Amino acid sequence: MCHYIHKSQEPLMFKKITIEEAKKFSRQSGINQFIVNPYWLAYNGYSEKFDRELLLYDRDIVFRNDFAYISLPKSKELWPAAIMTHLTEGDLSKIEKEGISLRYKMSYGLEYQYLTKDFVGLKDQRFRKAVHRFENKYKFKIKTNYSKKKILDFLEEWELQQKEKNFIFEMAKDFERFCLNQYKKIGGKRLFIEIDGKLVAYCLFMKLNKNYWVGVERKVNYKYESLSRFLLYQEALIFKNTPYFTLGSGAQDKGIEDYKKSLKPFKEDKLYYVITEEKGK
C-alpha cells in the first residue's frame, strides 16, 4: 500500500472518488495541477478524511496496489513511510527539514503553466504567426458539439498513427473513452474543428478553480499545419477572463515537452514521485 499505519495504529480507510465528489474535491484541493481535474479524479482518484483534512490519492498506473498522496498532506505525521506524487521541490525541502529521508525519488518532469492573456492577445510572435497561418491556409468550421461515434472514429484514427504504444498509451486510450462517456455528467467545454467536412481536432478543457483552467484532452491531426496552436488560441478565447491555465506535464515525452516549452510558460514546476522513510531512519 502507499501509506502505512497512523500512530493510533488505525489503518487509513479510503474509497473511490465518485463523479460528484470529483467535481467538489477538484475545487476544494487548492492545487493548480492537471492531476486534480475532475475527470482524472473520477477516473483514478481515491479519498478519505484524516483529522478534518481531505486526503486525495492517485492509484499507480503500473503498481495497482499502490495509492499515492496527491501533493504533500498538511498533517506532518502522514509524511513518514508514505508514497506521494506530484510534489514540488518546495515540498521536498519541507520533508527534509522534518528530518525525513527519501527511500525513492523519481522526476515526473515539468508541469507548465501559462498566462491566458498572452494567448488571447497573441503576444508571442511565433504563436501569432501560426494562428494567422492556419486561418489563411484552411477553410475550417469550429463546432461545440459532435456525434459520439464520429469522435470515436477520429480517436481511433489518431491512435493508429502513433508509433509508441506502451502501457501509458493504453491507459491514456482508456482515459479518453472515460472522458467521452462521462462528459454529460462532469461537464466542461469542448471544441471540434472540421476541414472539408472532416474532424481534424478535438479538445476537452474546463475551469479548475477561479484562477485556473486546464486542458484535459486534446487531439489534433498533425497533417494540418499550425492546427494545434490555433486550437489552443480558441480555448484561451473561451476562458479569457480566467488568468492562468495548465496543460499538464510533458509526460516524459521529448516531443510533448518541447511543444509545451515552446508555448512560453510563465512558470515551470518540477514534479516528483517519492517514497519516504520512517522518521529517524
Tab-separated table of C-alpha atoms in Angstrom:
chain	number	residue	atom	x	y	z
A	1	MET	CA	0.000	0.000	0.000
A	2	CYS	CA	1.048	3.586	-0.415
A	3	HIS	CA	0.740	4.521	3.196
A	4	TYR	CA	1.165	2.727	6.436
A	5	ILE	CA	-0.330	2.881	9.948
A	6	HIS	CA	-1.076	6.047	11.878
A	7	LYS	CA	0.326	6.423	15.376
A	8	SER	CA	-3.142	5.470	16.576
A	9	GLN	CA	-2.483	2.088	14.877
A	10	GLU	CA	-5.692	2.518	12.855
A	11	PRO	CA	-5.294	1.867	9.127
A	12	LEU	CA	-6.334	4.541	6.676
A	13	MET	CA	-9.675	3.787	5.035
A	14	PHE	CA	-10.098	5.383	1.650
A	15	LYS	CA	-12.622	4.931	-1.130
A	16	LYS	CA	-13.004	5.530	-4.847
A	17	ILE	CA	-13.947	9.100	-5.714
A	18	THR	CA	-17.382	9.441	-7.308
A	19	ILE	CA	-18.107	11.869	-10.135
A	20	GLU	CA	-19.952	14.283	-7.844
A	21	GLU	CA	-17.103	14.128	-5.310
A	22	ALA	CA	-14.543	14.661	-8.074
A	23	LYS	CA	-16.182	17.943	-9.081
A	24	LYS	CA	-16.265	19.110	-5.463
A	25	PHE	CA	-12.796	17.885	-4.456
A	26	SER	CA	-11.202	19.454	-7.529
A	27	ARG	CA	-12.431	22.889	-6.425
A	28	GLN	CA	-11.505	22.292	-2.773
A	29	SER	CA	-7.998	20.937	-3.338
A	30	GLY	CA	-6.263	24.280	-3.841
A	31	ILE	CA	-3.893	22.520	-6.275
A	32	ASN	CA	-3.271	24.100	-9.686
A	33	GLN	CA	-2.239	20.916	-11.481
A	34	PHE	CA	-3.705	18.657	-14.148
A	35	ILE	CA	-3.915	15.713	-11.737
A	36	VAL	CA	-6.793	17.264	-9.770
A	37	ASN	CA	-9.096	17.949	-12.694
A	38	PRO	CA	-12.475	16.244	-12.077
A	39	TYR	CA	-12.094	13.796	-14.945
A	40	TRP	CA	-8.812	12.391	-13.641
A	41	LEU	CA	-10.008	12.306	-10.023
A	42	ALA	CA	-13.129	10.381	-11.046
A	43	TYR	CA	-11.077	8.067	-13.247
A	44	ASN	CA	-8.145	7.267	-10.970
A	45	GLY	CA	-8.659	9.012	-7.628
A	46	TYR	CA	-9.439	7.893	-4.076
A	47	SER	CA	-10.111	9.913	-0.949
A	48	GLU	CA	-10.551	9.938	2.807
A	49	LYS	CA	-10.639	12.360	5.726
A	50	PHE	CA	-7.928	12.474	8.406
A	51	ASP	CA	-8.247	14.950	11.282
A	52	ARG	CA	-10.589	17.054	9.093
A	53	GLU	CA	-8.069	17.103	6.260
A	54	LEU	CA	-9.258	15.851	2.894
A	55	LEU	CA	-6.670	13.416	1.540
A	56	LEU	CA	-6.623	12.672	-2.174
A	57	TYR	CA	-4.878	9.634	-3.625
A	58	ASP	CA	-3.802	8.661	-7.118
A	59	ARG	CA	-3.737	4.948	-7.958
A	60	ASP	CA	-0.425	3.930	-9.509
A	61	ILE	CA	-0.885	3.091	-13.186
A	62	VAL	CA	1.711	0.299	-13.003
A	63	PHE	CA	1.666	-0.995	-9.424
A	64	ARG	CA	-2.090	-1.072	-8.924
A	65	ASN	CA	-1.854	-1.828	-5.195
A	66	ASP	CA	-0.047	1.475	-4.565
A	67	PHE	CA	-2.039	4.629	-3.820
A	68	ALA	CA	-0.039	7.836	-3.556
A	69	TYR	CA	-0.998	11.029	-1.780
A	70	ILE	CA	-1.699	13.741	-4.353
A	71	SER	CA	0.578	16.531	-3.101
A	72	LEU	CA	2.040	16.901	0.370
A	73	PRO	CA	-0.527	16.374	3.178
A	74	LYS	CA	-0.920	19.222	5.658
A	75	SER	CA	-0.676	16.737	8.559
A	76	LYS	CA	3.060	16.225	9.049
A	77	GLU	CA	2.520	12.932	10.853
A	78	LEU	CA	1.497	11.462	7.487
A	79	TRP	CA	4.799	12.339	5.825
A	80	PRO	CA	6.976	9.423	7.050
A	81	ALA	CA	6.651	5.981	5.401
A	82	ALA	CA	4.398	7.258	2.611
A	83	ILE	CA	4.132	7.383	-1.150
A	84	MET	CA	3.419	10.845	-2.560
A	85	THR	CA	3.011	12.106	-6.100
A	86	HIS	CA	3.255	15.482	-7.852
A	87	LEU	CA	5.409	17.028	-5.134
A	88	THR	CA	7.292	20.220	-5.923
A	89	GLU	CA	10.878	21.000	-4.962
A	90	GLY	CA	9.430	23.184	-2.200
A	91	ASP	CA	7.591	20.156	-0.822
A	92	LEU	CA	10.814	18.135	-0.808
A	93	SER	CA	12.531	20.882	1.206
A	94	LYS	CA	9.743	20.751	3.813
A	95	ILE	CA	10.144	16.976	4.157
A	96	GLU	CA	13.911	17.320	4.531
A	97	LYS	CA	13.512	19.962	7.279
A	98	GLU	CA	11.442	17.449	9.265
A	99	GLY	CA	14.360	15.033	9.249
A	100	ILE	CA	12.612	12.559	6.933
A	101	SER	CA	14.741	10.758	4.354
A	102	LEU	CA	13.628	9.650	0.919
A	103	ARG	CA	13.763	5.970	0.072
A	104	TYR	CA	12.951	6.698	-3.580
A	105	LYS	CA	12.593	9.793	-5.763
A	106	MET	CA	11.553	9.982	-9.412
A	107	SER	CA	11.082	13.111	-11.501
A	108	TYR	CA	7.864	13.404	-13.479
A	109	GLY	CA	9.323	16.236	-15.473
A	110	LEU	CA	7.822	19.708	-15.629
A	111	GLU	CA	4.244	20.890	-15.446
A	112	TYR	CA	3.884	24.072	-17.459
A	113	GLN	CA	1.614	26.964	-16.507
A	114	TYR	CA	0.620	29.803	-18.801
A	115	LEU	CA	-0.926	33.263	-18.783
A	116	THR	CA	-4.243	33.228	-20.649
A	117	LYS	CA	-3.845	36.842	-21.733
A	118	ASP	CA	-0.645	36.004	-23.635
A	119	PHE	CA	-2.611	33.644	-25.877
A	120	VAL	CA	-5.730	35.774	-26.221
A	121	GLY	CA	-3.548	38.739	-27.180
A	122	LEU	CA	-1.278	36.622	-29.444
A	123	LYS	CA	1.705	38.031	-27.577
A	124	ASP	CA	4.317	35.569	-28.837
A	125	GLN	CA	5.314	36.208	-32.446
A	126	ARG	CA	5.697	32.522	-33.335
A	127	PHE	CA	2.308	31.702	-31.873
A	128	ARG	CA	0.663	34.684	-33.596
A	129	LYS	CA	2.090	33.713	-36.989
A	130	ALA	CA	0.941	30.105	-36.534
A	131	VAL	CA	-2.642	31.158	-35.759
A	132	HIS	CA	-2.796	33.501	-38.766
A	133	ARG	CA	-1.159	30.880	-40.992
A	134	PHE	CA	-3.859	28.352	-40.141
A	135	GLU	CA	-6.658	30.897	-40.583
A	136	ASN	CA	-5.348	31.892	-44.017
A	137	LYS	CA	-4.483	28.416	-45.286
A	138	TYR	CA	-7.597	26.377	-44.446
A	139	LYS	CA	-11.343	26.632	-44.746
A	140	PHE	CA	-12.491	25.371	-41.381
A	141	LYS	CA	-15.504	25.150	-39.115
A	142	ILE	CA	-15.460	25.301	-35.317
A	143	LYS	CA	-18.156	23.341	-33.527
A	144	THR	CA	-19.013	22.776	-29.876
A	145	ASN	CA	-20.998	19.569	-30.329
A	146	TYR	CA	-20.311	16.422	-32.308
A	147	SER	CA	-21.513	12.872	-32.819
A	148	LYS	CA	-20.005	10.490	-30.260
A	149	LYS	CA	-19.433	7.898	-32.977
A	150	LYS	CA	-17.527	10.384	-35.134
A	151	ILE	CA	-15.389	11.405	-32.152
A	152	LEU	CA	-14.541	7.744	-31.535
A	153	ASP	CA	-13.695	7.280	-35.207
A	154	PHE	CA	-11.377	10.291	-35.019
A	155	LEU	CA	-9.681	8.993	-31.837
A	156	GLU	CA	-9.160	5.569	-33.384
A	157	GLU	CA	-7.641	7.116	-36.498
A	158	TRP	CA	-5.342	9.254	-34.337
A	159	GLU	CA	-4.280	6.213	-32.279
A	160	LEU	CA	-3.370	4.241	-35.399
A	161	GLN	CA	-0.916	6.991	-36.345
A	162	GLN	CA	1.002	6.706	-33.053
A	163	LYS	CA	4.256	4.743	-33.056
A	164	GLU	CA	4.817	4.418	-29.281
A	165	LYS	CA	2.154	2.086	-27.859
A	166	ASN	CA	3.178	1.104	-24.332
A	167	PHE	CA	1.156	0.742	-21.123
A	168	ILE	CA	0.900	4.544	-20.794
A	169	PHE	CA	-0.599	4.699	-24.279
A	170	GLU	CA	-3.199	2.080	-23.296
A	171	MET	CA	-4.056	3.941	-20.088
A	172	ALA	CA	-4.418	7.220	-21.997
A	173	LYS	CA	-6.658	5.493	-24.510
A	174	ASP	CA	-8.891	4.212	-21.717
A	175	PHE	CA	-8.980	7.679	-20.124
A	176	GLU	CA	-10.055	9.216	-23.441
A	177	ARG	CA	-13.063	6.902	-23.571
A	178	PHE	CA	-13.863	7.664	-19.945
A	179	CYS	CA	-13.865	11.414	-20.668
A	180	LEU	CA	-16.096	10.895	-23.674
A	181	ASN	CA	-18.560	8.714	-21.769
A	182	GLN	CA	-18.726	10.945	-18.689
A	183	TYR	CA	-18.863	14.342	-20.401
A	184	LYS	CA	-22.565	14.902	-19.740
A	185	LYS	CA	-22.048	14.201	-16.013
A	186	ILE	CA	-18.798	16.091	-15.454
A	187	GLY	CA	-19.094	18.879	-17.997
A	188	GLY	CA	-16.552	21.396	-19.215
A	189	LYS	CA	-16.012	22.851	-22.686
A	190	ARG	CA	-15.361	21.037	-25.952
A	191	LEU	CA	-14.241	22.269	-29.355
A	192	PHE	CA	-14.188	20.403	-32.647
A	193	ILE	CA	-12.523	21.651	-35.818
A	194	GLU	CA	-13.578	20.439	-39.247
A	195	ILE	CA	-11.756	20.892	-42.548
A	196	ASP	CA	-13.613	19.837	-45.702
A	197	GLY	CA	-16.242	18.164	-43.542
A	198	LYS	CA	-13.666	16.027	-41.736
A	199	LEU	CA	-12.968	16.196	-37.987
A	200	VAL	CA	-9.299	17.131	-37.582
A	201	ALA	CA	-9.093	18.336	-33.970
A	202	TYR	CA	-10.877	17.779	-30.678
A	203	CYS	CA	-10.281	19.157	-27.200
A	204	LEU	CA	-11.857	18.999	-23.759
A	205	PHE	CA	-10.998	21.736	-21.267
A	206	MET	CA	-12.572	23.215	-18.165
A	207	LYS	CA	-12.351	25.606	-15.250
A	208	LEU	CA	-10.198	24.149	-12.475
A	209	ASN	CA	-10.845	26.906	-9.945
A	210	LYS	CA	-11.462	30.650	-10.035
A	211	ASN	CA	-7.934	31.402	-11.302
A	212	TYR	CA	-7.083	28.370	-13.455
A	213	TRP	CA	-8.464	26.392	-16.344
A	214	VAL	CA	-6.997	23.106	-17.514
A	215	GLY	CA	-6.654	21.254	-20.797
A	216	VAL	CA	-7.964	17.750	-20.110
A	217	GLU	CA	-7.881	16.136	-23.566
A	218	ARG	CA	-6.651	17.378	-26.936
A	219	LYS	CA	-6.021	15.507	-30.152
A	220	VAL	CA	-5.089	17.035	-33.499
A	221	ASN	CA	-4.290	15.700	-36.929
A	222	TYR	CA	-0.727	16.964	-37.391
A	223	LYS	CA	-1.117	16.836	-41.154
A	224	TYR	CA	-2.667	20.314	-40.851
A	225	GLU	CA	-0.052	22.983	-40.259
A	226	SER	CA	-0.402	25.102	-37.093
A	227	LEU	CA	-3.659	23.380	-36.114
A	228	SER	CA	-2.582	22.696	-32.528
A	229	ARG	CA	-1.746	26.335	-31.815
A	230	PHE	CA	-4.917	27.551	-33.487
A	231	LEU	CA	-6.949	25.186	-31.298
A	232	LEU	CA	-5.222	26.433	-28.159
A	233	TYR	CA	-5.955	30.021	-29.192
A	234	GLN	CA	-9.668	29.171	-29.432
A	235	GLU	CA	-9.578	27.579	-25.980
A	236	ALA	CA	-7.958	30.662	-24.480
A	237	LEU	CA	-10.615	32.915	-26.009
A	238	ILE	CA	-13.328	30.975	-24.202
A	239	PHE	CA	-11.587	31.356	-20.834
A	240	LYS	CA	-10.181	34.830	-21.498
A	241	ASN	CA	-11.270	36.042	-18.047
A	242	THR	CA	-9.519	33.212	-16.186
A	243	PRO	CA	-5.901	34.347	-15.616
A	244	TYR	CA	-3.940	31.090	-15.817
A	245	PHE	CA	-4.025	27.617	-17.285
A	246	THR	CA	-2.104	24.350	-17.340
A	247	LEU	CA	-1.865	21.638	-19.960
A	248	GLY	CA	-0.214	19.166	-17.589
A	249	SER	CA	3.319	17.829	-17.831
A	250	GLY	CA	5.267	16.653	-20.837
A	251	ALA	CA	4.667	13.052	-19.725
A	252	GLN	CA	8.417	12.448	-20.151
A	253	ASP	CA	7.917	12.661	-23.916
A	254	LYS	CA	10.525	14.947	-25.503
A	255	GLY	CA	8.208	15.976	-28.350
A	256	ILE	CA	5.420	16.981	-25.959
A	257	GLU	CA	7.853	18.713	-23.608
A	258	ASP	CA	9.426	20.694	-26.461
A	259	TYR	CA	5.976	21.752	-27.699
A	260	LYS	CA	4.783	22.878	-24.268
A	261	LYS	CA	8.004	24.738	-23.591
A	262	SER	CA	7.725	26.478	-26.974
A	263	LEU	CA	4.420	27.987	-25.810
A	264	LYS	CA	6.381	30.203	-23.377
A	265	PRO	CA	5.063	29.213	-19.934
A	266	PHE	CA	5.341	31.803	-17.173
A	267	LYS	CA	6.005	29.068	-14.627
A	268	GLU	CA	7.518	25.572	-14.683
A	269	ASP	CA	7.047	23.236	-11.717
A	270	LYS	CA	9.345	20.239	-11.496
A	271	LEU	CA	7.239	17.421	-10.074
A	272	TYR	CA	8.306	14.316	-8.187
A	273	TYR	CA	7.040	10.917	-7.098
A	274	VAL	CA	8.602	9.951	-3.771
A	275	ILE	CA	8.603	7.245	-1.124
A	276	THR	CA	9.663	8.404	2.334
A	277	GLU	CA	11.391	6.513	5.123
A	278	GLU	CA	10.175	6.173	8.677
A	279	LYS	CA	11.221	9.239	10.654
A	280	GLY	CA	14.700	8.865	12.114
A	281	LYS	CA	15.947	6.351	9.543
